[in-house]
mmCIF file of N, CA and C in Angstrom:
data_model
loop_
_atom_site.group_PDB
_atom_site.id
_atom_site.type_symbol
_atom_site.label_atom_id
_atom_site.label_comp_id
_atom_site.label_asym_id
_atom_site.label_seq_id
_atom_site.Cartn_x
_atom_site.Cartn_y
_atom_site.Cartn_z
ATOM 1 N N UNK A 25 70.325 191.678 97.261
ATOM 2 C CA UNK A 25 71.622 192.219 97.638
ATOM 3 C C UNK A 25 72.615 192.181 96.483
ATOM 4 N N UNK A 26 72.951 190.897 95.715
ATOM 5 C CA UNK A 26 73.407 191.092 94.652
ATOM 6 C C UNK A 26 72.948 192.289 93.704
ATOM 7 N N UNK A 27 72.190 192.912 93.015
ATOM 8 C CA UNK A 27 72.218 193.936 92.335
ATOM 9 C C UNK A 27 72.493 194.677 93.094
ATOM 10 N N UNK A 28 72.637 195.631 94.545
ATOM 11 C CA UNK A 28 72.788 196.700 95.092
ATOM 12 C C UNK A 28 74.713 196.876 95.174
ATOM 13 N N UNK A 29 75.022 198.288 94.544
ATOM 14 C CA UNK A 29 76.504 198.877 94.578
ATOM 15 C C UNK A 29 77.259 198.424 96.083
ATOM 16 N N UNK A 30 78.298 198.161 95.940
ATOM 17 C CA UNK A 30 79.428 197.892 97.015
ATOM 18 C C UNK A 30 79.562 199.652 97.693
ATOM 19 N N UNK A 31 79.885 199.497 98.281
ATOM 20 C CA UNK A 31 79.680 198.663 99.901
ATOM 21 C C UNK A 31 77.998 198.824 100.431
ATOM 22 N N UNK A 32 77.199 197.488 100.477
ATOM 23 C CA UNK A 32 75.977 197.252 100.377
ATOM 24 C C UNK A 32 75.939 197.692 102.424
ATOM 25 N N UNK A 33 75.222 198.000 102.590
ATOM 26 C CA UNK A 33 74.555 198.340 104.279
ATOM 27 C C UNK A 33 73.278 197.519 104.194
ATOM 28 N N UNK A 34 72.799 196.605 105.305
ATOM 29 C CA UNK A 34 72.059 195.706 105.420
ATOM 30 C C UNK A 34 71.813 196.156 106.615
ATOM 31 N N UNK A 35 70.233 195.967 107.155
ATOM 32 C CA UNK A 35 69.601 196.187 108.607
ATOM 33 C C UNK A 35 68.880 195.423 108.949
ATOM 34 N N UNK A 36 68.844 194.178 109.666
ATOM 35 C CA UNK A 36 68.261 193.104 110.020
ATOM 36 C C UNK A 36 68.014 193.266 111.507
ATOM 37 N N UNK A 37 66.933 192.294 112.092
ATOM 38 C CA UNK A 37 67.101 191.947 113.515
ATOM 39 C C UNK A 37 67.299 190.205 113.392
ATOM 40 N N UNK A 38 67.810 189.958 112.784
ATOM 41 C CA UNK A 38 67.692 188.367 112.647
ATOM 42 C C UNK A 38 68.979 187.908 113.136
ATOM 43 N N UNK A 39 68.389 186.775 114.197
ATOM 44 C CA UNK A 39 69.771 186.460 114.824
ATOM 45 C C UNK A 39 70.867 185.527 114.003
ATOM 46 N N UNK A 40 71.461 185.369 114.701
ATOM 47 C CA UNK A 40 72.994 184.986 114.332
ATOM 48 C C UNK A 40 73.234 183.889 113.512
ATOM 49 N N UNK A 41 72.214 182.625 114.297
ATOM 50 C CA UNK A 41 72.082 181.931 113.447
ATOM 51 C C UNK A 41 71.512 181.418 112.411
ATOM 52 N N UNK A 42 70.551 182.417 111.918
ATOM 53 C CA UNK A 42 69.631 182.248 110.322
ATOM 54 C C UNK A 42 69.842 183.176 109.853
ATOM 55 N N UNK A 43 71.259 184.229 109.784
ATOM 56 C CA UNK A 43 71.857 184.818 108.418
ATOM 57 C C UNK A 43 72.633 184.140 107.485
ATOM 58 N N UNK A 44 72.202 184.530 106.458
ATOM 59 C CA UNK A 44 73.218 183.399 105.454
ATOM 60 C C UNK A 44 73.853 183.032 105.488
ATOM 61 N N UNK A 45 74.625 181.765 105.204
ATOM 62 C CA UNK A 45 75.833 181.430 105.202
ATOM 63 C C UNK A 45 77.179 182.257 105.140
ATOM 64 N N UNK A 46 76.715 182.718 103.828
ATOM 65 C CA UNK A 46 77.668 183.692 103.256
ATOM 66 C C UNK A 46 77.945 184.514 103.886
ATOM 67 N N UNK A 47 77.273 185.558 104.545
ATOM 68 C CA UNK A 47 77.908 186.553 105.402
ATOM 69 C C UNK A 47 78.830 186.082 106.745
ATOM 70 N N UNK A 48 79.021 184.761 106.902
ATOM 71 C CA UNK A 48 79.761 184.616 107.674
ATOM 72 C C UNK A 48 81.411 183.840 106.775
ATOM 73 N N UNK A 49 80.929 183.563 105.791
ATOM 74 C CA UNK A 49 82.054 182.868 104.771
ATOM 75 C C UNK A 49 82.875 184.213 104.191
ATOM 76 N N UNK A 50 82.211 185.065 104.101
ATOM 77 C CA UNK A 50 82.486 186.389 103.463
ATOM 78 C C UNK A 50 82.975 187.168 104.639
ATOM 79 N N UNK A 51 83.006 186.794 105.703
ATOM 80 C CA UNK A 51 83.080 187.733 106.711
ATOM 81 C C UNK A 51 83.020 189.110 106.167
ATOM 82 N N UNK A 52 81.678 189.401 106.174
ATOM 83 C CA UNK A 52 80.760 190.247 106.207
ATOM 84 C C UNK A 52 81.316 191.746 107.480
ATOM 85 N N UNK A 53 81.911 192.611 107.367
ATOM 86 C CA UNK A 53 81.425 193.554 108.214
ATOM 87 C C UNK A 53 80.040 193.840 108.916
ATOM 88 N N UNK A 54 79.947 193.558 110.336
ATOM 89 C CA UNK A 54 78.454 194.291 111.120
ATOM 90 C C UNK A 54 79.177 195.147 112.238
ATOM 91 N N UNK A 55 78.008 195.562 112.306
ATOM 92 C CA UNK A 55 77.743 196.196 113.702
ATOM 93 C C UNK A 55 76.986 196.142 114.304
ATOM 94 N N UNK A 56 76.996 195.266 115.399
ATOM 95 C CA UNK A 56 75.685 194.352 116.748
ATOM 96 C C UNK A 56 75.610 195.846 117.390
ATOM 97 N N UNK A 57 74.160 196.397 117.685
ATOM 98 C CA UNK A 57 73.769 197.253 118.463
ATOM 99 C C UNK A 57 72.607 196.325 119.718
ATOM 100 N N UNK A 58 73.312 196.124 120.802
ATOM 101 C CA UNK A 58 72.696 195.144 121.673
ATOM 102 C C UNK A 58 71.911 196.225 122.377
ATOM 103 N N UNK A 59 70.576 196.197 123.253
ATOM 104 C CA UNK A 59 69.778 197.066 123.852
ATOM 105 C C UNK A 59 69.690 196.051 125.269
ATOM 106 N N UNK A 60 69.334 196.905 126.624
ATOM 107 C CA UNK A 60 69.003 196.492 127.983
ATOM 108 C C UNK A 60 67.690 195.580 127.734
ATOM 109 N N UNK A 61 67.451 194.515 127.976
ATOM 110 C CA UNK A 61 66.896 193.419 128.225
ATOM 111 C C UNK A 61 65.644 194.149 128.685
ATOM 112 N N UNK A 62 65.438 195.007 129.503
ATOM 113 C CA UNK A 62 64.185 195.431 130.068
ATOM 114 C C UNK A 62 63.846 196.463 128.759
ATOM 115 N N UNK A 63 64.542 197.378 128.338
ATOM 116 C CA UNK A 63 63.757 198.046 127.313
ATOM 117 C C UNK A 63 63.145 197.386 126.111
ATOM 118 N N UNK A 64 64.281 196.171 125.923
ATOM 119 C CA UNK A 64 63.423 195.220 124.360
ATOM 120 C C UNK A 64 62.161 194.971 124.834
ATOM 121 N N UNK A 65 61.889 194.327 126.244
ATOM 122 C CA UNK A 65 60.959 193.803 127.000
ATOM 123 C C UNK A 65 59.703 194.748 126.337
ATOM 124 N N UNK A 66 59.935 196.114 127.269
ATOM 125 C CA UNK A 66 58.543 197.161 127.161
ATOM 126 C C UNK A 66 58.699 197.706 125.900
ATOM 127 N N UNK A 67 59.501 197.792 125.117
ATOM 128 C CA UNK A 67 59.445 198.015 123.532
ATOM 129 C C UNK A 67 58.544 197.153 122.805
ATOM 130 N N UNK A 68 58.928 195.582 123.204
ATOM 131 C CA UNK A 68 58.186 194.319 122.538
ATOM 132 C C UNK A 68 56.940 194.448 122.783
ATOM 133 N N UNK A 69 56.673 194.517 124.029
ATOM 134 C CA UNK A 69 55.624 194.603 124.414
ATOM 135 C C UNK A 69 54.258 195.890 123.976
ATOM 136 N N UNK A 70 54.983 196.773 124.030
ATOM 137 C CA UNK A 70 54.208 197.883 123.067
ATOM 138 C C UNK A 70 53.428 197.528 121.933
ATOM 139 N N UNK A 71 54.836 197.145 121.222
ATOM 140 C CA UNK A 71 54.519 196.906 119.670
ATOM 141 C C UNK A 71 53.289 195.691 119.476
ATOM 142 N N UNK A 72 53.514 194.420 120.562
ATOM 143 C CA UNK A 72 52.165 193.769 120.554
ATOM 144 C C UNK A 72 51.124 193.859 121.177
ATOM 145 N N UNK A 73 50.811 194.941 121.779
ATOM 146 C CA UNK A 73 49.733 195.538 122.231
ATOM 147 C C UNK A 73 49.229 195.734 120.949
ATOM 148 N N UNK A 74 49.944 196.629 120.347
ATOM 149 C CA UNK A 74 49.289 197.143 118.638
ATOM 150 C C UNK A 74 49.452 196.682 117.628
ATOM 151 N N UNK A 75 49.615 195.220 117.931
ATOM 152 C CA UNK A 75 50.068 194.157 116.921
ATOM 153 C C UNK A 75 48.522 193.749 116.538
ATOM 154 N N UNK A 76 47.729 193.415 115.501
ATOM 155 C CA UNK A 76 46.586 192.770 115.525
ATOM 156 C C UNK A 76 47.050 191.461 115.010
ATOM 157 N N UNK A 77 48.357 191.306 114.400
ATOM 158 C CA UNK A 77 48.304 189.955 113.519
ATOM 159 C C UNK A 77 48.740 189.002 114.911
ATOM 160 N N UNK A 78 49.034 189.133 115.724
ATOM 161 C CA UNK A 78 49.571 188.410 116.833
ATOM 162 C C UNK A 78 48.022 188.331 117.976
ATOM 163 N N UNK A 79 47.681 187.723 118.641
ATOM 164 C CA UNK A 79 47.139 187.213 119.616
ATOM 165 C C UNK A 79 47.483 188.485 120.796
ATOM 166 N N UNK A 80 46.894 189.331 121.985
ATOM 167 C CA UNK A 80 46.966 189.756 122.952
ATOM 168 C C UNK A 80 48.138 189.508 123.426
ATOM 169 N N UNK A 81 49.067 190.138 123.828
ATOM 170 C CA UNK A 81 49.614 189.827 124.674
ATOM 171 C C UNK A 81 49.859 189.433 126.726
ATOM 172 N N UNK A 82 48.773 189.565 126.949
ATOM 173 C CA UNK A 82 48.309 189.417 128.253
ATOM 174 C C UNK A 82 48.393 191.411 128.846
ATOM 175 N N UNK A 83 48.865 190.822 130.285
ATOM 176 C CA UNK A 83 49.324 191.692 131.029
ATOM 177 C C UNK A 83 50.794 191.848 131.380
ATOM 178 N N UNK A 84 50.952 192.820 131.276
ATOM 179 C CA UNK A 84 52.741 193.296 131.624
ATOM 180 C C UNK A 84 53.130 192.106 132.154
ATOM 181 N N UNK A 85 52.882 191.942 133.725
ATOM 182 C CA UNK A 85 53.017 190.748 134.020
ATOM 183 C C UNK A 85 53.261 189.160 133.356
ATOM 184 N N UNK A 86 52.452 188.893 132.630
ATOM 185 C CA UNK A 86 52.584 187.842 131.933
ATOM 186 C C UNK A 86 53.241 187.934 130.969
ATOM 187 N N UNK A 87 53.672 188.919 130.238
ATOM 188 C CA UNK A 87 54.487 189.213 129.063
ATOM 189 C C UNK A 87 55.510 188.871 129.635
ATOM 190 N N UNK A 88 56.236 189.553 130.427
ATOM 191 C CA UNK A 88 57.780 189.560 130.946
ATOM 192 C C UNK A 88 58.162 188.152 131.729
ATOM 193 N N UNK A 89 57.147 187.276 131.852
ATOM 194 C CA UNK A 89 57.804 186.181 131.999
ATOM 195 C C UNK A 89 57.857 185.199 130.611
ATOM 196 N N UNK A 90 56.888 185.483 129.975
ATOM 197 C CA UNK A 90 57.328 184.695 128.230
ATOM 198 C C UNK A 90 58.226 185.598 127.785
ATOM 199 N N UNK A 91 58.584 186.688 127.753
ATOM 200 C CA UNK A 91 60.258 187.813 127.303
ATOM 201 C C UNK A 91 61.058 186.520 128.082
ATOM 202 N N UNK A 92 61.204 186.136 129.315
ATOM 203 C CA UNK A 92 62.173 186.059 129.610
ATOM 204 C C UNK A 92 62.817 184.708 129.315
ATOM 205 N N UNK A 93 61.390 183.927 129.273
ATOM 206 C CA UNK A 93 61.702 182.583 128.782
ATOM 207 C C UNK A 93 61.961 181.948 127.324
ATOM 208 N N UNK A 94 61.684 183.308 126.647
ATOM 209 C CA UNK A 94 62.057 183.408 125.352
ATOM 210 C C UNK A 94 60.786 182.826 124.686
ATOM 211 N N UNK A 95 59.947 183.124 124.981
ATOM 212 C CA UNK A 95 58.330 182.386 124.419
ATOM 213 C C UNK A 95 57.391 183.710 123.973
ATOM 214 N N UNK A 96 58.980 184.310 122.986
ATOM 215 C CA UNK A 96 58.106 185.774 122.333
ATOM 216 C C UNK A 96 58.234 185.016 120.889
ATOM 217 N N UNK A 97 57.082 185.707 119.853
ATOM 218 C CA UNK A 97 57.589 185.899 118.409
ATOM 219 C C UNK A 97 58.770 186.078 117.982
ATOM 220 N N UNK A 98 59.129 186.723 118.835
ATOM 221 C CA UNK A 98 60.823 186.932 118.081
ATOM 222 C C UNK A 98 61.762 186.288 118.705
ATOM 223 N N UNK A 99 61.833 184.811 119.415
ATOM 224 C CA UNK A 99 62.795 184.647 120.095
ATOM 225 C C UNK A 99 62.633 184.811 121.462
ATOM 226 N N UNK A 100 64.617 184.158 121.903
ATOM 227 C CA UNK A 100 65.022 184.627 123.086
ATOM 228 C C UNK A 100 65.985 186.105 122.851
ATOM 229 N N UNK A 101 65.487 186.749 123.524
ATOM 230 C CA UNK A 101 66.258 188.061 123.593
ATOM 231 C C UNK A 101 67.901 187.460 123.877
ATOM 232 N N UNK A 102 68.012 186.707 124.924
ATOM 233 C CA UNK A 102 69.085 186.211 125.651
ATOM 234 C C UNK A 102 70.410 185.285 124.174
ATOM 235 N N UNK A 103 69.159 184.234 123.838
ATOM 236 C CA UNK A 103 69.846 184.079 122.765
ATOM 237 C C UNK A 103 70.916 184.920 121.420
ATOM 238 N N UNK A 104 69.849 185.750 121.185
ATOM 239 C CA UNK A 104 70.003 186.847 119.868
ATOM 240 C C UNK A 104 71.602 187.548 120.476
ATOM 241 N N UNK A 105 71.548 187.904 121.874
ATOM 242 C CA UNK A 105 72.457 188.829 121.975
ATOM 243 C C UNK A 105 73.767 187.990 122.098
ATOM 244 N N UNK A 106 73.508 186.771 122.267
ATOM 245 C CA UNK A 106 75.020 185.512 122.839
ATOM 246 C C UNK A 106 75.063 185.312 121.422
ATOM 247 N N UNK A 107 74.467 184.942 120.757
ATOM 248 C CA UNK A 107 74.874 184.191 119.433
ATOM 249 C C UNK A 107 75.924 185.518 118.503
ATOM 250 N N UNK A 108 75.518 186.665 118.609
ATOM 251 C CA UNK A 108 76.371 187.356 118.205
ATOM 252 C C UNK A 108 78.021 187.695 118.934
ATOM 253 N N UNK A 109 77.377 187.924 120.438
ATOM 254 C CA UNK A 109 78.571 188.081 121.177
ATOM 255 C C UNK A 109 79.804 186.977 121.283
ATOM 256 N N UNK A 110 78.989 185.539 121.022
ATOM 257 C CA UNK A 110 80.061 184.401 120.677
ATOM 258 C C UNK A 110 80.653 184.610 119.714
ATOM 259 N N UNK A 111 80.246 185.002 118.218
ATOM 260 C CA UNK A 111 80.980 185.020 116.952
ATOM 261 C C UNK A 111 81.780 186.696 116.425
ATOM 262 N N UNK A 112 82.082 187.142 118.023
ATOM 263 C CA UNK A 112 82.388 188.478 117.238
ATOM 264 C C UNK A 112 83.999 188.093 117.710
ATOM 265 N N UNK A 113 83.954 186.732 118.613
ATOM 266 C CA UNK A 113 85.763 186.562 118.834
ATOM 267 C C UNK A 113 86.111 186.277 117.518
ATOM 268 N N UNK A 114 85.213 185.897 116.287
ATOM 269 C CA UNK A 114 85.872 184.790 115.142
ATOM 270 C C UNK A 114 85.834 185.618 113.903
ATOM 271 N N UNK A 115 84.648 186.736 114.040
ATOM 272 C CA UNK A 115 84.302 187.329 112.597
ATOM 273 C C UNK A 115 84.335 188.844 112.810
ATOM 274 N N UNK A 116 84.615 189.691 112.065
ATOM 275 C CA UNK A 116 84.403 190.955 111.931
ATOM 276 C C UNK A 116 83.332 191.817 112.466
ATOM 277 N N UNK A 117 82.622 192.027 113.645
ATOM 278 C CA UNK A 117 81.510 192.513 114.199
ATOM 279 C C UNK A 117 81.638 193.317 115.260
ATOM 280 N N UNK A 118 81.697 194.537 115.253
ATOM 281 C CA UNK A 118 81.793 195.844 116.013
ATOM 282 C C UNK A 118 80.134 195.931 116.913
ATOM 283 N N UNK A 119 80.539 195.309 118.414
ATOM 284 C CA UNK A 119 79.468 195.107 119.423
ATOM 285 C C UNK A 119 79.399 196.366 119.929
ATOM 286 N N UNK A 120 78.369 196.788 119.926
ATOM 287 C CA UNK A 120 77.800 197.895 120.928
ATOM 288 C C UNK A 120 76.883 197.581 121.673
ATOM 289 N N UNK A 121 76.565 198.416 122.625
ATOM 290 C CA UNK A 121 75.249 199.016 123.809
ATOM 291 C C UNK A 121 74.209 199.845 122.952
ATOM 292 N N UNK A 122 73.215 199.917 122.665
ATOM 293 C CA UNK A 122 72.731 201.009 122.607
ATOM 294 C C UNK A 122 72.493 202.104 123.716
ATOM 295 N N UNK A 123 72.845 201.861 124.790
ATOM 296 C CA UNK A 123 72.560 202.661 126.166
ATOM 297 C C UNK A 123 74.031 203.865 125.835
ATOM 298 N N UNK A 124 74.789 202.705 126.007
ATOM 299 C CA UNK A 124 76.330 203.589 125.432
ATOM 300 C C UNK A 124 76.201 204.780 124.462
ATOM 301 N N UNK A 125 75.467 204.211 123.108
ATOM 302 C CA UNK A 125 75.421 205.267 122.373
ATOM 303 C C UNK A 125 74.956 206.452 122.419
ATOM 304 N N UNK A 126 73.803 206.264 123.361
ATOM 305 C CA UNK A 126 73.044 207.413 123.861
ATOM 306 C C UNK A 126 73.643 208.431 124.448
ATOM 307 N N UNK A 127 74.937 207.915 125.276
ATOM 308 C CA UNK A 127 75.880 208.796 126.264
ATOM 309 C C UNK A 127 76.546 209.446 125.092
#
């Protein structure tokens, strides 16, 4: 990031709390694009169907109760979206829907 020209655009899914320090010391401009809980679900779930580096993911069924308990690779969905929505009272972060955007 240091070598890349100002104003740098960054695209992460990494939650809130293992971005650098700095982008929160810097108050960093974002923009949180949050998605419906059920689409990350069958999105996630897709993608590890056709995941080979990951283990099966069961059946729909069994997926959506580790989604919900947060006993995915990536987390709690639930988490990811609070940890941002807590720090957008303190720091610069323009929250959206993605459902919204669609409209």
């Amino acid at each position: 990031l240091a070598t890349m020209p100002s104003p740098r655009v960054v695209k992460t899914h990494l939650p809130a709390h293992i971005l650098p320090k700095s982008f929160w010391e810097n108050r960093c401009k974002m923009i949180y694009v949050g998605r419906n809980a059920k689409d990350v679900a069958v999105s996630y779930y897709h993608f590890d169907l056709m995941n080979k580096f990951q283990a099966h993911p069961g059946t729909w069924a069994q997926y959506l109760e580790e989604f919900m308990a947060g006993r995915v690779a990536y987390g709690s969905w639930y988490d990811h979206v609070r940890g941002y929505w807590e720090r957008r009272k303190d720091h610069p972060i323009l929250y959206l829907f993605y459902e919204d955007l669609k409209e």
